[in-house]
Coordinates of C-alpha atoms in Angstrom, one line a residue:
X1 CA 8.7 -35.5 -9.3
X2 CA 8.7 -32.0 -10.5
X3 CA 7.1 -29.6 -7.6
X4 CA 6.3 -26.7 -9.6
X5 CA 3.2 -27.2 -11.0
X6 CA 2.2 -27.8 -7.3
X7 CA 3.1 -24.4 -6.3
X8 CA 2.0 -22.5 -9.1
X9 CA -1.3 -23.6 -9.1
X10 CA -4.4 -24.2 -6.4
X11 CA -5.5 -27.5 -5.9
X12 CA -8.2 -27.1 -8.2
X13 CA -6.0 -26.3 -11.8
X14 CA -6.4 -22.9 -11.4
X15 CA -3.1 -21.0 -11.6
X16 CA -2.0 -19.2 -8.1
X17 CA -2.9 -15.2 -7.8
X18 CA 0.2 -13.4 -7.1
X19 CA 0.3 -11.8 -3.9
X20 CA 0.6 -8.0 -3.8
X21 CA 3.1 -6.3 -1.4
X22 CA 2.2 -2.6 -0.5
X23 CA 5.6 -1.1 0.8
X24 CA 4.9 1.9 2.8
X25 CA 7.4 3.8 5.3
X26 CA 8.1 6.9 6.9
X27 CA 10.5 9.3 4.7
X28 CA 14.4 8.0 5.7
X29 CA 13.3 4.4 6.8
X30 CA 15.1 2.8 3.7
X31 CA 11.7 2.1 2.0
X32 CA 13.1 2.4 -1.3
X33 CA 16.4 0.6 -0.2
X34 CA 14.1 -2.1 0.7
X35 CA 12.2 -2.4 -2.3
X36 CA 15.4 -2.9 -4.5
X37 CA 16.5 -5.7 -1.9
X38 CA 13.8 -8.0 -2.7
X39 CA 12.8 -6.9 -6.0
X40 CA 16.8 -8.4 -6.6
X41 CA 16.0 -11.5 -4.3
X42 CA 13.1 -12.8 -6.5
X43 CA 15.0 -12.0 -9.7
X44 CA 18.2 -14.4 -7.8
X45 CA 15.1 -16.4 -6.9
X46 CA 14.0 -16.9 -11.1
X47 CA 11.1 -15.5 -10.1
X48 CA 10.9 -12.0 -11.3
X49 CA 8.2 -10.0 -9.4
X50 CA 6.0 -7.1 -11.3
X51 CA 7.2 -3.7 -10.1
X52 CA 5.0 -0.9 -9.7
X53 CA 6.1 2.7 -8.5
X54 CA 3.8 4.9 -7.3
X55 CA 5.8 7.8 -6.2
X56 CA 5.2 10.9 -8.6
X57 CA 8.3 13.1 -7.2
X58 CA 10.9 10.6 -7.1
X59 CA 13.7 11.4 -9.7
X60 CA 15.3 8.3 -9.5
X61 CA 14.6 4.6 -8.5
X62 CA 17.1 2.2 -7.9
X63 CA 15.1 -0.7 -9.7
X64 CA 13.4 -1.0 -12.6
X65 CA 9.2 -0.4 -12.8
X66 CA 7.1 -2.2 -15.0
X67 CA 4.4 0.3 -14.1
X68 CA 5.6 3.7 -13.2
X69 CA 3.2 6.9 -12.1
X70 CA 5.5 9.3 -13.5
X71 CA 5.1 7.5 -17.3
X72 CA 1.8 8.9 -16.8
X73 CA 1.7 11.6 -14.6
X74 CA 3.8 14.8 -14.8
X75 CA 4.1 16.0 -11.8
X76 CA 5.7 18.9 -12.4
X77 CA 2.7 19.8 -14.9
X78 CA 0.6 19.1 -12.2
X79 CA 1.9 21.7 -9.8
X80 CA 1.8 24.4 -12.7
X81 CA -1.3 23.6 -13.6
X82 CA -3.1 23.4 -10.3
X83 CA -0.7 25.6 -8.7
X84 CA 0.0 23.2 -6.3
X85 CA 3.4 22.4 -3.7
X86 CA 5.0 19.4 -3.3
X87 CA 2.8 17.5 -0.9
X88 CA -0.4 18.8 -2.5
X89 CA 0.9 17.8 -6.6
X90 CA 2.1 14.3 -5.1
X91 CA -1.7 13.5 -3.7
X92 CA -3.4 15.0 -6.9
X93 CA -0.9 12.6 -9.0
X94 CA -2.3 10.0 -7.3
X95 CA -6.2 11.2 -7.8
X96 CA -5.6 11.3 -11.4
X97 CA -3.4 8.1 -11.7
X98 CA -6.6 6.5 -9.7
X99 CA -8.7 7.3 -12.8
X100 CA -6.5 4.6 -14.9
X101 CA -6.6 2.2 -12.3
X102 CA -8.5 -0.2 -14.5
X103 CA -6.1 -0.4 -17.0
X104 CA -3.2 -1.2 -14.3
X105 CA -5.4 -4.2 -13.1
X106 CA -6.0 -5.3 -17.1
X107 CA -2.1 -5.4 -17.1
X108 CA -1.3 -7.1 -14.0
X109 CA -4.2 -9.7 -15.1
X110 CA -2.8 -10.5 -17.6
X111 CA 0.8 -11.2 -16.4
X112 CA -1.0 -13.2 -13.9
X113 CA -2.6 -15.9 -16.1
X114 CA -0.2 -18.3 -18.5
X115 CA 0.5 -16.4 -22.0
X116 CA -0.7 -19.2 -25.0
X117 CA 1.5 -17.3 -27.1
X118 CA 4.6 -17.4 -25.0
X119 CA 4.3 -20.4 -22.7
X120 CA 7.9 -20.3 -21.7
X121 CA 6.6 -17.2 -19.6
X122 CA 6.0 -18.1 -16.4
X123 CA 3.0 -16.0 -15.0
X124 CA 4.1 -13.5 -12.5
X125 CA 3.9 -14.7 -8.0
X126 CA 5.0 -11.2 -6.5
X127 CA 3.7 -7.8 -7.4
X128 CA 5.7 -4.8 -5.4
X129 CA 4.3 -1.5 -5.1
X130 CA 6.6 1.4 -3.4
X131 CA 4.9 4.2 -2.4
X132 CA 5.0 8.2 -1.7
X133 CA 7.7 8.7 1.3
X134 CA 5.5 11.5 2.4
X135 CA 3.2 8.4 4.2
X136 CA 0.4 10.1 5.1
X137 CA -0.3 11.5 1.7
X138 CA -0.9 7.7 1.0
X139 CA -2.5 6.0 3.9
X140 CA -5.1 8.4 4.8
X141 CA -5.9 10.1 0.5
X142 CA -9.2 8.7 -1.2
X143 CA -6.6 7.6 -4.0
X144 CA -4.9 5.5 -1.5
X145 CA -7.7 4.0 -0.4
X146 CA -9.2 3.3 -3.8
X147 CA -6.2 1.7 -5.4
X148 CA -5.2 -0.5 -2.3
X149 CA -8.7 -1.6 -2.4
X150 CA -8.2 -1.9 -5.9
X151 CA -5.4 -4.5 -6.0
X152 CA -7.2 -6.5 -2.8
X153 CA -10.6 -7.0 -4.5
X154 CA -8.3 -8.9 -7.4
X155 CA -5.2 -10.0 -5.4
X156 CA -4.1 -11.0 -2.5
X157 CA -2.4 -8.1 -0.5
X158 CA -0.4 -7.2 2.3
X159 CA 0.9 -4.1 3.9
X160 CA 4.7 -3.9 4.6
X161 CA 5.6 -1.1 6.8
X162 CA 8.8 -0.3 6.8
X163 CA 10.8 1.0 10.4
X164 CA 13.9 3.0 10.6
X165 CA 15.5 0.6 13.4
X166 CA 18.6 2.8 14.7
X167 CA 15.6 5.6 15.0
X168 CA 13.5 3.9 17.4
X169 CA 15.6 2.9 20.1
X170 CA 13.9 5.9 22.4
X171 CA 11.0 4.4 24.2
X172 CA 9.0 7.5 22.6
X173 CA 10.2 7.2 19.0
X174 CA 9.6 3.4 19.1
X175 CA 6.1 3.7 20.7
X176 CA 4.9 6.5 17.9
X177 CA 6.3 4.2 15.5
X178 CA 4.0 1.1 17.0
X179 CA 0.8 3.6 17.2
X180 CA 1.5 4.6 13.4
X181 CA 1.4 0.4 12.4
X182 CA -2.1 0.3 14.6
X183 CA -3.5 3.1 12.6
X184 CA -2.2 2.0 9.3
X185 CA -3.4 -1.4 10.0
X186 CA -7.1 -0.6 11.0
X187 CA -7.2 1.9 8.1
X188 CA -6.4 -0.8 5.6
X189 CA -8.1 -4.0 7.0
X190 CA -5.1 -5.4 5.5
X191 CA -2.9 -8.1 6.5
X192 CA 0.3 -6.6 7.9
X193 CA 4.2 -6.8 8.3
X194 CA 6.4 -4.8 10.7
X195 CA 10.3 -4.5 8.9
X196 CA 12.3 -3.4 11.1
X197 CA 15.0 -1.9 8.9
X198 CA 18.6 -1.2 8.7
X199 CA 19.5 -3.6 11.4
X200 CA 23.4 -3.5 10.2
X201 CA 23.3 -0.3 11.8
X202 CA 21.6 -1.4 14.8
X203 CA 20.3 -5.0 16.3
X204 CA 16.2 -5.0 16.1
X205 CA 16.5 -7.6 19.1
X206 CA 15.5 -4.9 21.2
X207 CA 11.7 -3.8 19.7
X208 CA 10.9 -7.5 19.2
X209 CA 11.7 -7.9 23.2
X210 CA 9.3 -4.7 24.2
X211 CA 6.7 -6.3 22.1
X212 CA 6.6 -9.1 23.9
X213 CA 7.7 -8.8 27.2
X214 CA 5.9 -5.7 28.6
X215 CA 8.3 -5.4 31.6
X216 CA 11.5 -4.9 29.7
X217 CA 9.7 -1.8 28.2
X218 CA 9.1 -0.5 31.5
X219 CA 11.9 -1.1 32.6
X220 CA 13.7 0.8 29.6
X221 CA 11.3 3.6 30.1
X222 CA 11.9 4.3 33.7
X223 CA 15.7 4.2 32.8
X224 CA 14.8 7.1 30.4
X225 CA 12.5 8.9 32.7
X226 CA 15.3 8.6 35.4
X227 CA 18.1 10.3 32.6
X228 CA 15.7 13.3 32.2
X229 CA 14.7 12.4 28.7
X230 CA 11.5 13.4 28.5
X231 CA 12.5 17.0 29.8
X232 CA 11.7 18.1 33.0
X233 CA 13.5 20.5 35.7
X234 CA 17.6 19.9 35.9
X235 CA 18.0 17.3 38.9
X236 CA 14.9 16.5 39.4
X237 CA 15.6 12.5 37.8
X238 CA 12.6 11.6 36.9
X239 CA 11.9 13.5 33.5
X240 CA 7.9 14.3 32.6
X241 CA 5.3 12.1 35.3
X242 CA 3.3 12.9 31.6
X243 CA 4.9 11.6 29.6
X244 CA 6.2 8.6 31.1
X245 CA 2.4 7.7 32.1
X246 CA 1.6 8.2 28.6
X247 CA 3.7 5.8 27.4
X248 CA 2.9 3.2 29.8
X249 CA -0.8 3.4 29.0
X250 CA 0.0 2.9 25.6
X251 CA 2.3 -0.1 25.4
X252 CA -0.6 -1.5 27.6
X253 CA -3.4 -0.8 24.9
X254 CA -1.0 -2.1 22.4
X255 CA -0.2 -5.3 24.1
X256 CA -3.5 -7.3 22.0
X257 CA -1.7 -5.6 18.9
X258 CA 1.5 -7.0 19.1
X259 CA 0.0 -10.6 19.7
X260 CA -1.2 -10.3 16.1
X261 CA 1.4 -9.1 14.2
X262 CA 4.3 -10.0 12.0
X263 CA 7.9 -8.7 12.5
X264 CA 10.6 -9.0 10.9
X265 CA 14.4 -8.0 11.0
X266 CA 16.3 -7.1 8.0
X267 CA 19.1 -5.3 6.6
X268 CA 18.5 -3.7 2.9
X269 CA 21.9 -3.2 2.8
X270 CA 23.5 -6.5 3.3
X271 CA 20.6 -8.7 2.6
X272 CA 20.1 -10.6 5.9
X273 CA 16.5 -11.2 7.1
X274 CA 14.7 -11.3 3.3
X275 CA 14.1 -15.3 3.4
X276 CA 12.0 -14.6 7.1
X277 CA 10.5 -11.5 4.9
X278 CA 9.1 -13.7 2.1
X279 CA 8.3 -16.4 4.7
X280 CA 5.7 -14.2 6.4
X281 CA 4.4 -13.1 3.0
X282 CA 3.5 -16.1 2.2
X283 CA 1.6 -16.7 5.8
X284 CA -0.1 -13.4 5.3
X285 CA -1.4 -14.1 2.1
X286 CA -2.6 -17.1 3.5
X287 CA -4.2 -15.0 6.3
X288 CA -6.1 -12.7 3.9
X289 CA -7.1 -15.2 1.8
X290 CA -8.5 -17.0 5.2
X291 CA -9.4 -14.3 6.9
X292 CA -9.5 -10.9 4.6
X293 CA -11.5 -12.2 1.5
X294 CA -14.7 -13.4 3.0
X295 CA -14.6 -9.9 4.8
X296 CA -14.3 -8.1 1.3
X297 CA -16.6 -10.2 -0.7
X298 CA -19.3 -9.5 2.1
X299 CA -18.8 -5.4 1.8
X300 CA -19.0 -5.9 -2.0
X301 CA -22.4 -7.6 -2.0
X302 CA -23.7 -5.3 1.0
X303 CA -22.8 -2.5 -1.5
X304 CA -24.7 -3.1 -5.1
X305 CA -27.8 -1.2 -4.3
X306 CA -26.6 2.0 -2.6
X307 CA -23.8 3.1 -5.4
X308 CA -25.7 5.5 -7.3
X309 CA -27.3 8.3 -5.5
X310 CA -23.6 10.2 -4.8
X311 CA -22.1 9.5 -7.7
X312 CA -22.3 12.6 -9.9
X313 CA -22.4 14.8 -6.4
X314 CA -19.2 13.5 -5.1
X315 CA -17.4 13.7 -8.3
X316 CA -18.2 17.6 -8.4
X317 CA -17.0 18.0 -5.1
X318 CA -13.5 16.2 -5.9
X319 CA -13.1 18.2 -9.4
X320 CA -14.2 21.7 -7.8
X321 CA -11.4 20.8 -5.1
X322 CA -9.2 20.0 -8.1
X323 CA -10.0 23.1 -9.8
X324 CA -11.0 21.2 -12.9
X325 CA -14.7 20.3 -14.2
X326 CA -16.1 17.0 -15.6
X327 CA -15.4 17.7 -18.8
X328 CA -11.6 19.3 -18.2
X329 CA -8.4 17.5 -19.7
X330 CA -5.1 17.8 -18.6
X331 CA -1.8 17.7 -20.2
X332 CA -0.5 16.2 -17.1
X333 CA -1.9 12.8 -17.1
X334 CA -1.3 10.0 -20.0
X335 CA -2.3 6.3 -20.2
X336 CA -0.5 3.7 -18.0
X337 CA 2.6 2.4 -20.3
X338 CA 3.9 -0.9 -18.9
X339 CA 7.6 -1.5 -19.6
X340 CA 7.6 -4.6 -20.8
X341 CA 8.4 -5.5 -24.2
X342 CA 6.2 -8.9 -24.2
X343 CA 2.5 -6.7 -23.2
X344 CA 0.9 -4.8 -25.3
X345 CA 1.4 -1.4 -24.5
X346 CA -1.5 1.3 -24.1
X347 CA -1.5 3.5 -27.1
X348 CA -1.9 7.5 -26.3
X349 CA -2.2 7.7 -29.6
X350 CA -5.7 6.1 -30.4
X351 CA -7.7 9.3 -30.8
X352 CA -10.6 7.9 -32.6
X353 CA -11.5 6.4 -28.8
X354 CA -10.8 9.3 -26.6
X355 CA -14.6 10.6 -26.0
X356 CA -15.5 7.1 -24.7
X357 CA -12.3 6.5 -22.8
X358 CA -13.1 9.7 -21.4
X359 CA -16.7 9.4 -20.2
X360 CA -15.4 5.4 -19.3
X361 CA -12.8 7.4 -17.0
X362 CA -15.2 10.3 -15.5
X363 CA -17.6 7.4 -14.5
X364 CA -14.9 5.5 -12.8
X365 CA -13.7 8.0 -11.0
X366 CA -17.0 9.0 -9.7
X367 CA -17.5 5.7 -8.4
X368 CA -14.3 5.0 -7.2
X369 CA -15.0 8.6 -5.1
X370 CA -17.8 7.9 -3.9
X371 CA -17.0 4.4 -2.1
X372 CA -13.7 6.2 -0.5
X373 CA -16.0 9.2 1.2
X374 CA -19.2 6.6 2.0
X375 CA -15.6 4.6 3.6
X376 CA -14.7 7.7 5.2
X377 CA -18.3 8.4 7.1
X378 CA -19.5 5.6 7.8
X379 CA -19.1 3.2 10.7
X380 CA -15.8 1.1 10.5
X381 CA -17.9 -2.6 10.6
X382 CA -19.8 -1.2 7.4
X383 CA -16.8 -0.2 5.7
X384 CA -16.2 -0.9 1.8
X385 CA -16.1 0.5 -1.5
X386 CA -17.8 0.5 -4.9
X387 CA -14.5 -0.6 -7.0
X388 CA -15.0 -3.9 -5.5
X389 CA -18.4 -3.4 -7.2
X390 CA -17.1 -2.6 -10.9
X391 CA -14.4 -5.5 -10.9
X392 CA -17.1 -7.9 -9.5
X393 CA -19.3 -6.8 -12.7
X394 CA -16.1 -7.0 -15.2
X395 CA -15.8 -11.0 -14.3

């Protein structure tokens, strides 16, 4: 008998929600590398995955997006406008591309569910987003937040964070890369998988052995201290008591960490290690769907009653930041344009619905604002946001 109908759809008829992988890396890890990798093993697979690129200052991706920021953001506008560099245009491309995030999950819903009029489609399994190398402007901006949060209230989704393997072969290097995952991690509330990269350059046998045998790493960190590595006064031999104690403390606070999280070992380059990649997507959507969705369909209910006080206040704040008001446009920011030749494409054109879309988009974005700062005071078991709110109202 055919299997496919079994695995794309859940035991009850309903067809299968792809599963959402967030890329995110520090700037040289081979993020981008990695992304073409297995965006090319699903298409070997048959199984092309929806691509999404949410990097406003890349000039050139090695794979094709069917969403791309830079369609409707121009970042180069932006800086004019706002008089902004780099860093600061990137994250203000991302607050406005936040304000279109409906229509982004209108398009991916759609390729998710079968197409009557093309039935030789097969709806999409894999949606890959690559982010901003500059990490931080993604992992700890309200956009960030807002749009991860986005995808997980409607898909399964899972965090891969990408390590620079030859790079973190120092006990030090290695242990900030470790406390990075932690904090990334407990920011998100998101299922996660540690890639260790670029391992045709250098074997990752090493990491996956100091995450689980805690002797070994002290073992290779008193071999550092002894070599002076951590600095310390010629001839002494045992480098900075600091820290060497530091690092100790930490890989013992980390050791509950490691028992719960995924690694992997691959090479973007050659290939090797994507099947083990895929595998443990598939067990981490299985996780968050397990473990994750309860979680988020409790912070959504918790939240109906408290989501209109800040909304016009916060809104204010974000646009006074942005040096626009509420009823600014820009020449920077345009619709979402998918490039795919079977959607329907978003029309820039429609003027006759531009007030609405407008006052549709201001309200968004004050909600979407306001559940990313109530997510950045309040207590981290009380955490969630009101755009689980609007796309529990748009079923």
């Amino acid at each position: 008998m055919d299997s496919t109908p079994a695995t794309a759809t859940s035991p009850e008829g309903q067809t299968e929600k792809p599963v959402v992988v967030v890329c995110v890396g520090m700037a040289g890890s081979g993020k981008t590398t990695f992304m073409q990798r297995i965006n090319a093993h699903l298409h070997a697979e048959k199984e092309p995955p929806y691509v999404i690129n949410l990097d406003p200052g890349v000039t050139h991706t090695p794979y094709a997006s069917n969403i791309d920021i830079r369609d409707s953001i121009n970042y180069k506008k932006v800086m004019e406008e706002y008089k902004l560099g780099p860093n600061g245009a990137i994250m203000t491309s991302l607050n406005l591309f936040t304000t279109k995030v409906d229509q982004v999950l209108t398009l991916l819903e759609k390729r998710a569910a079968p197409d009557p009029e093309h039935p030789a489609r097969k709806p999409i399994k894999h949606i890959l987003v690559d982010t901003p190398g500059q990490i931080e402007v993604f992992v700890w901006s309200a956009s960030g937040n807002i749009l991860l949060e986005s995808l997980a209230s409607s898909f399964p989704t899972v965090i891969a964070y990408v390590i620079d393997t030859p790079r973190s072969r120092s006990t030090s290097t290695f242990m900030s890369n470790m406390l990075y995952a932690c904090s990334i991690l407990y920011k998100m509330r998101l299922p996660m998988i540690v890639v260790f990269n670029k391992t045709d350059v250098a074997d990752a046998s090493f990491a996956k052995e100091w995450m689980t045998d805690w002797e070994a790493f002290q073992e290779a960190l008193d071999k550092e201290q002894n070599n002076n590595a951590f600095g310390g006064q010629e001839g002494e031999g045992s480098g900075s008591g600091y820290m060497g104690s530091l690092l100790n403390s930490m890989s013992i606070m980390l050791e509950e960490f490691y028992n719960h999280l995924s690694v992997v070992s691959v090479s973007s380059l050659q290939g090797t290690g994507i099947d083990d990649f895929f595998q443990a997507v598939k067990e981490k959507a299985d996780e968050f769907k397990r473990d994750y969705q309860p979680e988020l369909d409790r912070r959504r209910a918790a939240r109906e009653e408290n989501r209109e006080k800040e909304r016009q206040k916060e809104l204010e704040k974000m646009m006074k930041g942005m040096a626009m008001d509420t009823t600014a446009s820009t020449s920077a920011v345009g619709d979402i344009k998918p490039e795919d030749d079977d959607m329907e494409v978003l029309s820039p054109d429609e003027e006759s619905d531009d007030e609405m879309d407008d006052e549709q988009d201001r309200e968004g974005l004050q909600a979407r604002y306001e559940a990313a700062t109530l997510h950045q005071e309040e207590s981290t078991t009380a955490e969630a946001s009101f755009v689980k709110y609007l796309h529990s109202q748009r079923g």
